[in-house]
CSV table of C-alpha atoms in Angstrom, one decimal:
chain,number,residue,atom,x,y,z
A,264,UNK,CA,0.0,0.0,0.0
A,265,UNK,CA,1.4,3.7,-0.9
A,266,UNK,CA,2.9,5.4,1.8
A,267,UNK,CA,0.3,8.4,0.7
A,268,UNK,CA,-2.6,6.7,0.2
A,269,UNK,CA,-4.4,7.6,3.7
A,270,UNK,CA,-2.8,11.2,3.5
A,271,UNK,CA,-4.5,11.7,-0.2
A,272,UNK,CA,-7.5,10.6,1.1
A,273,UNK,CA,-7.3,12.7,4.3
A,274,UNK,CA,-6.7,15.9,1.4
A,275,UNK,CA,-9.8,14.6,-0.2
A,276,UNK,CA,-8.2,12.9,-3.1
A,277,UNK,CA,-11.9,10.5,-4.1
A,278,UNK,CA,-9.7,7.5,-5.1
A,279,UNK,CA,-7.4,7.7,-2.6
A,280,UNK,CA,-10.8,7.3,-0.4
A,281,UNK,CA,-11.9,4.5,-2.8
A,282,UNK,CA,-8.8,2.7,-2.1
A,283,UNK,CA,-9.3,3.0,1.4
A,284,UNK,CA,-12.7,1.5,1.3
A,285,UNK,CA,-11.8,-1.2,-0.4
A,286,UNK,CA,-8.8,-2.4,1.3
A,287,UNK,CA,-10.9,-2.1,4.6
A,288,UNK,CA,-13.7,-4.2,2.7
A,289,UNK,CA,-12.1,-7.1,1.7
A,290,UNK,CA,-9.0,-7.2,4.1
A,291,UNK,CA,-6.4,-6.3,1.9
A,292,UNK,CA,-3.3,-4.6,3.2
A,293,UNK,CA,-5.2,-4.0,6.6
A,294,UNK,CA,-7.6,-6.1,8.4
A,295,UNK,CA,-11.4,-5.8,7.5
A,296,UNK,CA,-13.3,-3.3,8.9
A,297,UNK,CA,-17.2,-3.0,7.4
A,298,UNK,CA,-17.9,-0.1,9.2
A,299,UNK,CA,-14.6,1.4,8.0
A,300,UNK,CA,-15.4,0.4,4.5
A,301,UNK,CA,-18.3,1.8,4.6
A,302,UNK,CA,-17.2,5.9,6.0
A,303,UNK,CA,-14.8,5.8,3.2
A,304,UNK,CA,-16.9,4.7,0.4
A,305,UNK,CA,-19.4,7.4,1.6
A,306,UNK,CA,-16.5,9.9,1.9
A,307,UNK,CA,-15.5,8.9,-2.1
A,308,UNK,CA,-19.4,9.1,-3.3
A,309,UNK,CA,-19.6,12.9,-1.6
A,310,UNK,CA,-16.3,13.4,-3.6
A,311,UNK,CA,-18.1,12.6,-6.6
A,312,UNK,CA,-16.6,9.5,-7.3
A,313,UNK,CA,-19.0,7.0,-9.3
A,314,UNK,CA,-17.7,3.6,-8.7
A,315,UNK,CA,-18.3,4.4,-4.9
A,316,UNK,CA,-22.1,5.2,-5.3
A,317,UNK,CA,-22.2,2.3,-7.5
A,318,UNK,CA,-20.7,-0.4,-4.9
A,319,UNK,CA,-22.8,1.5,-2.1
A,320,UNK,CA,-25.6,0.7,-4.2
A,321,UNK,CA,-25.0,-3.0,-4.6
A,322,UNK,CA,-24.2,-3.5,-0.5
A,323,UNK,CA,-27.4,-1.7,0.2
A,324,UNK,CA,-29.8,-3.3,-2.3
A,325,UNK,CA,-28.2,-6.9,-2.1
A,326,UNK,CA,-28.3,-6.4,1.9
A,327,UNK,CA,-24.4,-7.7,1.8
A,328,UNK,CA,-22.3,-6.5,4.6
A,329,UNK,CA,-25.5,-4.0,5.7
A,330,UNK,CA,-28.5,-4.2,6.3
A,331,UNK,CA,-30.7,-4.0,3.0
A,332,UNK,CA,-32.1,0.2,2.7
A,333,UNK,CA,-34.1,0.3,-0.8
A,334,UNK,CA,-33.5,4.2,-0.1
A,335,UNK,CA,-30.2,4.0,-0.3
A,336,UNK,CA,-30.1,1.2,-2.6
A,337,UNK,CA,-31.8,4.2,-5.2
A,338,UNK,CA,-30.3,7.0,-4.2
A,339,UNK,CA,-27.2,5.6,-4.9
A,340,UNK,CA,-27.8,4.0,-8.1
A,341,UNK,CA,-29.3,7.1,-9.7
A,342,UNK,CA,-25.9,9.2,-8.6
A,343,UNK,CA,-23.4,6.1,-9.9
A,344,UNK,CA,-26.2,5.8,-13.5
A,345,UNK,CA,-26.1,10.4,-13.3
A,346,UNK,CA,-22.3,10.3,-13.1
A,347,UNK,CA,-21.9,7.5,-16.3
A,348,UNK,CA,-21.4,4.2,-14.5
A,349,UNK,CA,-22.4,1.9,-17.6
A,350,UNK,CA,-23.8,-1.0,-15.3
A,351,UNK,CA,-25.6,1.4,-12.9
A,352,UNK,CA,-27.5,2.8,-15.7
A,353,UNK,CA,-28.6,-0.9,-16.8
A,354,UNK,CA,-29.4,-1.6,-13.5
A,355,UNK,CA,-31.5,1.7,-13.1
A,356,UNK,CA,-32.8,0.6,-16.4
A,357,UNK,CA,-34.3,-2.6,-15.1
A,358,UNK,CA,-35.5,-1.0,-11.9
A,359,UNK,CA,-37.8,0.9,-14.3
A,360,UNK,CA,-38.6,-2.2,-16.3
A,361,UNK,CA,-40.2,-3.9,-13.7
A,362,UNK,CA,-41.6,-1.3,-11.8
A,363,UNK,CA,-41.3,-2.5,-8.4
A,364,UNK,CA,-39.2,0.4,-6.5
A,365,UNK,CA,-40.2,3.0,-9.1
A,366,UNK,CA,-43.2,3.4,-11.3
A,367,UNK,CA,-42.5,1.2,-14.3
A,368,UNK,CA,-41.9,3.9,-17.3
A,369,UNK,CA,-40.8,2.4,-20.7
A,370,UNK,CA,-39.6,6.3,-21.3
A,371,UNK,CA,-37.2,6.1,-18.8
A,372,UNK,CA,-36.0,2.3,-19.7
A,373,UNK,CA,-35.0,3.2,-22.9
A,374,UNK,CA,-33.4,6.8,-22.0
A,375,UNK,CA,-30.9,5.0,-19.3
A,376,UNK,CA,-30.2,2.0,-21.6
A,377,UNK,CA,-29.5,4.0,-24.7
A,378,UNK,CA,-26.8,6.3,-21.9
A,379,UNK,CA,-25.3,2.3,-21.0
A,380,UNK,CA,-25.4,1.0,-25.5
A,381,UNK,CA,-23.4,5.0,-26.1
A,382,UNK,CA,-20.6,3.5,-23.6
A,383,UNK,CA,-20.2,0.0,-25.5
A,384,UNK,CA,-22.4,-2.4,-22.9
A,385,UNK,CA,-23.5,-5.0,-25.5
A,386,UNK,CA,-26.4,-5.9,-23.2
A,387,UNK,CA,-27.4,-2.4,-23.3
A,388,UNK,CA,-27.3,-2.3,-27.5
A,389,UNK,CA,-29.4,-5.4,-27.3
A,390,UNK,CA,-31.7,-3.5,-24.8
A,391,UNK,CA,-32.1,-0.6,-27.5
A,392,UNK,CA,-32.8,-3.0,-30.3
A,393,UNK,CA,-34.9,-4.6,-28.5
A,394,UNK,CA,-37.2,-1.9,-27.3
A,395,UNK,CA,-37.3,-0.3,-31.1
A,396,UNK,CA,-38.4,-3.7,-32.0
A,397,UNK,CA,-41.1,-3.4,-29.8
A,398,UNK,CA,-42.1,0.1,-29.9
A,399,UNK,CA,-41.2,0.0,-26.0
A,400,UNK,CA,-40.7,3.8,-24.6
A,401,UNK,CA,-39.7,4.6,-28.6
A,402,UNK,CA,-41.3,4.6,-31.8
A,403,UNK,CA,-41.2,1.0,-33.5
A,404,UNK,CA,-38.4,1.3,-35.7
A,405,UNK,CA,-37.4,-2.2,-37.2
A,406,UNK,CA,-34.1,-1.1,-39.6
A,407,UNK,CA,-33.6,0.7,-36.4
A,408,UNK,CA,-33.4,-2.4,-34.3
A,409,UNK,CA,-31.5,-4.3,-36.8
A,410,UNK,CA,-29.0,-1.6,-36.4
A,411,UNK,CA,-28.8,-2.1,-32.3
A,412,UNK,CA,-28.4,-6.0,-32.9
A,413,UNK,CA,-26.0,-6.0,-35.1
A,414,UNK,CA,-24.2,-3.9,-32.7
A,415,UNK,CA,-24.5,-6.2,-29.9
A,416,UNK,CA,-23.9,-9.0,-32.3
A,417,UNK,CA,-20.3,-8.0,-32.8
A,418,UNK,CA,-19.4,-6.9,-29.2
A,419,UNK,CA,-21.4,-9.6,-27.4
A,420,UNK,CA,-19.9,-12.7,-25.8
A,421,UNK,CA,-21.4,-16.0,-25.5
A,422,UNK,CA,-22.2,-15.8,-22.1
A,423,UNK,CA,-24.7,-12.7,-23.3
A,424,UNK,CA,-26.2,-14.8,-26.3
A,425,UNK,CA,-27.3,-17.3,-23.9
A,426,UNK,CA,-29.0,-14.7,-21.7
A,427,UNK,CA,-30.6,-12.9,-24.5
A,428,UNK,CA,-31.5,-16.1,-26.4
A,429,UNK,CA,-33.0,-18.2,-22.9
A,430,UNK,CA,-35.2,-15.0,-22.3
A,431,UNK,CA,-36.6,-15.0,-26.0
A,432,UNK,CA,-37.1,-19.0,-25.6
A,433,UNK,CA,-39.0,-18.9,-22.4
A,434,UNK,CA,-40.2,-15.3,-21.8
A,435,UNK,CA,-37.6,-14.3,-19.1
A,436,UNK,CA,-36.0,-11.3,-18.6
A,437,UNK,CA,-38.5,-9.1,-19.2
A,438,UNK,CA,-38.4,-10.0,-22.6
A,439,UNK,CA,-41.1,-12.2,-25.5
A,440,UNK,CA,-41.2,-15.5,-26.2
A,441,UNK,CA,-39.3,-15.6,-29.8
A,442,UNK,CA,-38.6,-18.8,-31.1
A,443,UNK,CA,-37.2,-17.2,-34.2
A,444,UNK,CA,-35.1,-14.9,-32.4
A,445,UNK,CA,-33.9,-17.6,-29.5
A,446,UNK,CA,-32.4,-19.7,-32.2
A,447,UNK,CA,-30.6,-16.7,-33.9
A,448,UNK,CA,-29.0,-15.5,-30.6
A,449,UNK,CA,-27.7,-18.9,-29.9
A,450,UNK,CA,-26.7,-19.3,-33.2
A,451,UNK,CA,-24.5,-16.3,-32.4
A,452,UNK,CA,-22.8,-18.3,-29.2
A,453,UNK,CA,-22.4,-21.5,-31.4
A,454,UNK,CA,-20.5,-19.4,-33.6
A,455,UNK,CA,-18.3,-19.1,-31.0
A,456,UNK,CA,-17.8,-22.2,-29.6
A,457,UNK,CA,-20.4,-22.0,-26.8
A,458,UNK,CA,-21.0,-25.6,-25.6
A,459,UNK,CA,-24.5,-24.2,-24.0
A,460,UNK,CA,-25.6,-22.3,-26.7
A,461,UNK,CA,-25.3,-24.9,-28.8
A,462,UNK,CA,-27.9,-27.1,-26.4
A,463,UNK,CA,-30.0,-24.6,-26.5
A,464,UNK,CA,-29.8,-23.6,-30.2
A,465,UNK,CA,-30.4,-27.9,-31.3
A,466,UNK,CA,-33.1,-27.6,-28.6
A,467,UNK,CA,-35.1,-24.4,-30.3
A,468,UNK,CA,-34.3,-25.8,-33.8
A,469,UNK,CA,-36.5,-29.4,-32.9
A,470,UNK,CA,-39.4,-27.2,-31.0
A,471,UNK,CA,-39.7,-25.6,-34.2
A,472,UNK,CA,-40.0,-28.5,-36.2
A,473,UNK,CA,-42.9,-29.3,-34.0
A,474,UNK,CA,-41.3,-31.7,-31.5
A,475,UNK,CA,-42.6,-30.9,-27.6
A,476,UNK,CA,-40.6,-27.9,-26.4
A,477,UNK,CA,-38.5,-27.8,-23.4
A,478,UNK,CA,-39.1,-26.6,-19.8
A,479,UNK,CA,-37.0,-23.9,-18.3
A,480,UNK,CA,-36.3,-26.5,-15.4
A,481,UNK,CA,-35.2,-29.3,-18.1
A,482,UNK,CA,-32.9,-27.5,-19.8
A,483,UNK,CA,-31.2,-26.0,-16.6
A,484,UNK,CA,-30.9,-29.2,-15.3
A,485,UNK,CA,-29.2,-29.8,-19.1
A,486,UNK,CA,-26.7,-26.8,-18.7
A,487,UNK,CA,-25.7,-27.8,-15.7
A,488,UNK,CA,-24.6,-31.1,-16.4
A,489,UNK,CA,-22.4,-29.8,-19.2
A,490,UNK,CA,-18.7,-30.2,-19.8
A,491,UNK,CA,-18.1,-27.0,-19.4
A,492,UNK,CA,-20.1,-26.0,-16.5
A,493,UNK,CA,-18.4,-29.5,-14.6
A,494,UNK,CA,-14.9,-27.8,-15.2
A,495,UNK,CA,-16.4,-24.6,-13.5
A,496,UNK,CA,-17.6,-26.8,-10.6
A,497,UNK,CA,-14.1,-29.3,-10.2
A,498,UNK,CA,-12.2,-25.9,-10.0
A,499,UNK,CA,-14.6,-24.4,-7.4
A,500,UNK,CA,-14.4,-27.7,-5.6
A,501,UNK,CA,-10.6,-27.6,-5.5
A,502,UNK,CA,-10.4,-23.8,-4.8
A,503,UNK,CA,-13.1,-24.5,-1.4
A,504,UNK,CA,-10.5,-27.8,-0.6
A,505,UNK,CA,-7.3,-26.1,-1.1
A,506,UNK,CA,-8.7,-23.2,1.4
A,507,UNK,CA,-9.9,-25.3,3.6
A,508,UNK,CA,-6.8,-27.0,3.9
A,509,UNK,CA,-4.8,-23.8,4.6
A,510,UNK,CA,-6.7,-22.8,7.2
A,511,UNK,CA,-6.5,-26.1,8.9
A,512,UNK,CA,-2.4,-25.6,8.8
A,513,UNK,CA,-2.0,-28.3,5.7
A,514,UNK,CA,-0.1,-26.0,3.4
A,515,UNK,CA,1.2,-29.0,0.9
A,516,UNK,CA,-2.4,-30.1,0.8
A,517,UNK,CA,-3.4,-26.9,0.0
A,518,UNK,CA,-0.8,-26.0,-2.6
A,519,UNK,CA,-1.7,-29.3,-4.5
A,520,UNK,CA,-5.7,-28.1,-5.0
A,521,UNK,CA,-4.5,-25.2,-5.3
A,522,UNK,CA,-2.2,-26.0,-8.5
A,523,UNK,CA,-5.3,-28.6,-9.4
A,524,UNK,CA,-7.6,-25.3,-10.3
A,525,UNK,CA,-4.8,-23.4,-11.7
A,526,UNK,CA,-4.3,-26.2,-14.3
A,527,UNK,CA,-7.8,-25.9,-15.1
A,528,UNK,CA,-7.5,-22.7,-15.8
A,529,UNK,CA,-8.3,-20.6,-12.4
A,530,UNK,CA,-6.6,-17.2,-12.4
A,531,UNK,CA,-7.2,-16.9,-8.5
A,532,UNK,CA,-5.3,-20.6,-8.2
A,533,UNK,CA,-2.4,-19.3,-10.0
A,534,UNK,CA,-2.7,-16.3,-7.8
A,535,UNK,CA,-2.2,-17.5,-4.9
A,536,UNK,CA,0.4,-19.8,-6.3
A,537,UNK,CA,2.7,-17.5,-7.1
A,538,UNK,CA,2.5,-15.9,-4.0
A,539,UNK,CA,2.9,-18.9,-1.9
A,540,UNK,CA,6.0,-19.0,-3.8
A,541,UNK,CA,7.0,-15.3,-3.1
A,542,UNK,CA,6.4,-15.9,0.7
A,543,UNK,CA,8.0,-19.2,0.7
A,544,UNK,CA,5.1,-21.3,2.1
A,545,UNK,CA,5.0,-25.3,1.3
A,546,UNK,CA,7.3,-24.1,-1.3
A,547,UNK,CA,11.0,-22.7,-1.0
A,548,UNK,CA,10.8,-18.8,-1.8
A,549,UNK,CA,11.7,-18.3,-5.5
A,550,UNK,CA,10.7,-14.6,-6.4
A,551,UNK,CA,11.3,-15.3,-9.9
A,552,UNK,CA,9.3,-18.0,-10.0
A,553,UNK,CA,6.5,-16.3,-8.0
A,554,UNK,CA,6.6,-13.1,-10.9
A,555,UNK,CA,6.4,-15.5,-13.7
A,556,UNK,CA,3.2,-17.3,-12.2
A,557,UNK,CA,2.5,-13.5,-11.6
A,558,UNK,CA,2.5,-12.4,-14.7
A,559,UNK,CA,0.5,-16.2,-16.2
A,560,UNK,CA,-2.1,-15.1,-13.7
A,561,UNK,CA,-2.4,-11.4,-14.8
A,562,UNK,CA,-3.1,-12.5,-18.7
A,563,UNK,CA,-5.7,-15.2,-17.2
A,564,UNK,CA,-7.5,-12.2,-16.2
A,565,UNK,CA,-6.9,-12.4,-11.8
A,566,UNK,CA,-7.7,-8.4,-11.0
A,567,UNK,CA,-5.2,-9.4,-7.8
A,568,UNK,CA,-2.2,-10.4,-10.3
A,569,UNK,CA,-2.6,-7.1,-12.6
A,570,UNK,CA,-2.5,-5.1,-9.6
A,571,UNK,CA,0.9,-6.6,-7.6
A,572,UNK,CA,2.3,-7.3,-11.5
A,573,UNK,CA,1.9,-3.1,-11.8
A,574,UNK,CA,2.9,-2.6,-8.5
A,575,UNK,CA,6.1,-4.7,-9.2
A,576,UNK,CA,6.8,-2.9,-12.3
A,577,UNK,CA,6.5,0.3,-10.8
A,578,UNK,CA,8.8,-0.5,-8.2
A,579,UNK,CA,11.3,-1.5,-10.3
A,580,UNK,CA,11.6,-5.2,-10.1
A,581,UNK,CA,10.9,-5.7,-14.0
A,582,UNK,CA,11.6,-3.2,-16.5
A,583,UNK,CA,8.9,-1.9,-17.8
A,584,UNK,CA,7.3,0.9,-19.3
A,585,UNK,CA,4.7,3.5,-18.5
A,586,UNK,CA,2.1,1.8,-20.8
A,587,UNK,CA,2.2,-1.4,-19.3
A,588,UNK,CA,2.4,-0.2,-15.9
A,589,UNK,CA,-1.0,2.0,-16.9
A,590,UNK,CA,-2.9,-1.8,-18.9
A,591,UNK,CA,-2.2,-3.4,-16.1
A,592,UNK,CA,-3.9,-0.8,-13.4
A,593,UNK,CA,-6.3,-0.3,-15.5
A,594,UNK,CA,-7.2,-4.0,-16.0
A,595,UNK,CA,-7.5,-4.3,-12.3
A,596,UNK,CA,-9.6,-1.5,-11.6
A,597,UNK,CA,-12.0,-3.2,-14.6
A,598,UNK,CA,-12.1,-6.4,-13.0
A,599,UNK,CA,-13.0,-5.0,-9.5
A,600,UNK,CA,-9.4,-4.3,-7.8
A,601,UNK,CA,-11.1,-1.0,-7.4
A,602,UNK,CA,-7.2,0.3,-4.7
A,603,UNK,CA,-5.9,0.3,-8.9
A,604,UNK,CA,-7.6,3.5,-9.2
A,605,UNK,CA,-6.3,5.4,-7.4
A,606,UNK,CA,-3.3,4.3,-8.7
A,607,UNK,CA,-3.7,4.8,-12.1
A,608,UNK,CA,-4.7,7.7,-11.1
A,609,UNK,CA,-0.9,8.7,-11.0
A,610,UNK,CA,-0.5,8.2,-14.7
A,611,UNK,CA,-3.9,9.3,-16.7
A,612,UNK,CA,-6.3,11.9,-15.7
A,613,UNK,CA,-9.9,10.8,-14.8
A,614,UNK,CA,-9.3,7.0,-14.4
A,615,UNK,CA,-12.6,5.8,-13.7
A,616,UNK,CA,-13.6,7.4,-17.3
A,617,UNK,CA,-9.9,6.2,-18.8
A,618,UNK,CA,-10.8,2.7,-17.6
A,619,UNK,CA,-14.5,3.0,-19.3
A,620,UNK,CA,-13.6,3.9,-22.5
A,621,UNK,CA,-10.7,1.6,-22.7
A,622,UNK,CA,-13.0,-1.7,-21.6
A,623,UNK,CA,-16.7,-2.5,-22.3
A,624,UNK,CA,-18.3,-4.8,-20.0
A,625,UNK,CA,-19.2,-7.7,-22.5
């Protein structure tokens, strides 16, 4: 942790206070402290900082380390959606969609989702199409749609095609039941290789060649009995056995799950790898050793290894350049290491709106 970061954030420096916040929140570089968390995260949203409202938000509607406050859950969310937060603005979005907290107002659904499609959230391009397909707060405009698909087509992942396509299927999400459109969203994930889409696409395809369709509780049951999704559940089974064994004291019990889920392909595994190595435990130190697993770990995508990987470079124990020092923060803060903004924060201006317009969501 920077020897300044509690005197920036004592000047009022709304990163340095997001930092703070964090660290406090998950019990990194000091010991966890809710309350803490919490005075600092309020200190950064007063500051005007975004990605505060928009975690105080998510604590206070989820009910997550405080007690669930739909009042703050709101006011919150509108100040993180006012000041641009991309996933704020879908979630406003959907508050308006379903009318519960606020009066449901098809106006307002498509003005905060077309704010979220501007930044690049494919979702939120879908969203737009969708609701100009409809005539949904907006005039229906089908070449207009098209448009907004095509979009979301190109920028989607596969992970979002099975969303969209499982809500035109069976009517969830707010959405239609589309047969037409279910199988052309899949399609879209089968394209890509997309084990479940392709399930779901063969599925669709015999439903409309008049064989009995499929319940939402069937196919569930089906996508969670994939290949895919049993390699997500052996690494979370190894990540829950290799913690439980540290705790208990059994380090080389530990570091055996632990390399078990990293050769599967779990950032976090190779994470903590490499800094078992770096701290020597069930392993013999090897600092090289720990800043090559490091650096594996940081292009798997773990939000912890970007951060210490910039941090290292920073300090000089790889040479490196500005630029990869400012990727790597950056990356962090994108995948939730929110301490990285504050310090990119040393080498662009604005980093919360650097880190937006240099990532989209899907």
């Amino acid at each position: 942790m920077s020897p300044n970061l509690r005197q920036d954030a004592a000047h009022g420096d709304p990163y340095a206070c997001l930092a703070l916040a964090y660290f406090y929140q998950t019990g990194k570089e000091m010991a966890q402290n809710i309350n803490m968390s919490l005075e600092w995260y309020e200190r950064a949203a007063k500051l005007g900082c975004a990605r505060a409202h928009w975690e105080l938000a998510q604590m206070y509607g989820s009910g997550e380390f405080v007690e669930q406050d739909n009042e703050h859950y709101m006011r919150h969310l509108y100040a993180a959606a006012g000041l641009g937060k991309p996933e704020a603005q879908m979630a406003l979005a959907r508050e308006y969609a379903l009318g519960e907290l606020v009066p449901k107002d098809d106006n307002v659904v498509f003005a905060w989702l077309s704010k979220a499609a501007s930044q690049g959230d494919s979702l939120a391009k879908f969203g737009v199409g969708y609701m100009y397909a409809n005539g949904l707060g907006v005039d229906k405009s089908i070449p207009d749609a098209e448009t907004w698909f095509a979009s979301a087509a190109i920028s989607g992942d596969a992970e979002m095609f099975l969303h969209v396509g499982l809500g035109y299927e069976f009517g969830i999400h707010i959405m239609k039941r589309d047969l037409v459109e279910a199988a052309r969203w899949y399609k879209y994930g089968v394209d890509m290789g997309h084990e479940k889409c392709l399930i779901c696409w063969r599925s669709v395809l015999e439903t409309l060649d008049g064989q009995k369709p499929e319940t939402l509780e069937s196919r569930t049951a089906r996508l969670l009995s994939t290949d895919s999704q049993s390699e997500i559940d052996e690494i979370e089974s190894a990540l829950t056995t290799a913690d439980t064994l540290f705790e208990s004291g059994d380090e080389s019990g530990a570091m055996d799950y632990y390399q078990l889920a990293a050769d599967l392909g779990s950032p976090d595994a190779m994470f903590t790898i490499a800094m078992m190595y770096h701290q020597g435990i069930a392993v013999r130190r090897d600092d090289g050793q720990s800043l090559r697993l490091l650096a594996r770990a940081a292009n798997a995508g773990s939000a912890d290894a970007q951060f210490y990987l910039a941090s290292a470079y920073e300090s000089g124990l790889i040479p490196a350049d500005d630029s990869q020092i400012v990727k790597l923060y950056s990356d962090a803060a994108f995948n939730g290491f929110l301490a990285a903004f504050y310090y990119l924060g040393k080498y662009v201006d604005h980093p919360e709106v650097y880190v937006r317009r240099t990532h989209t969501r899907r």
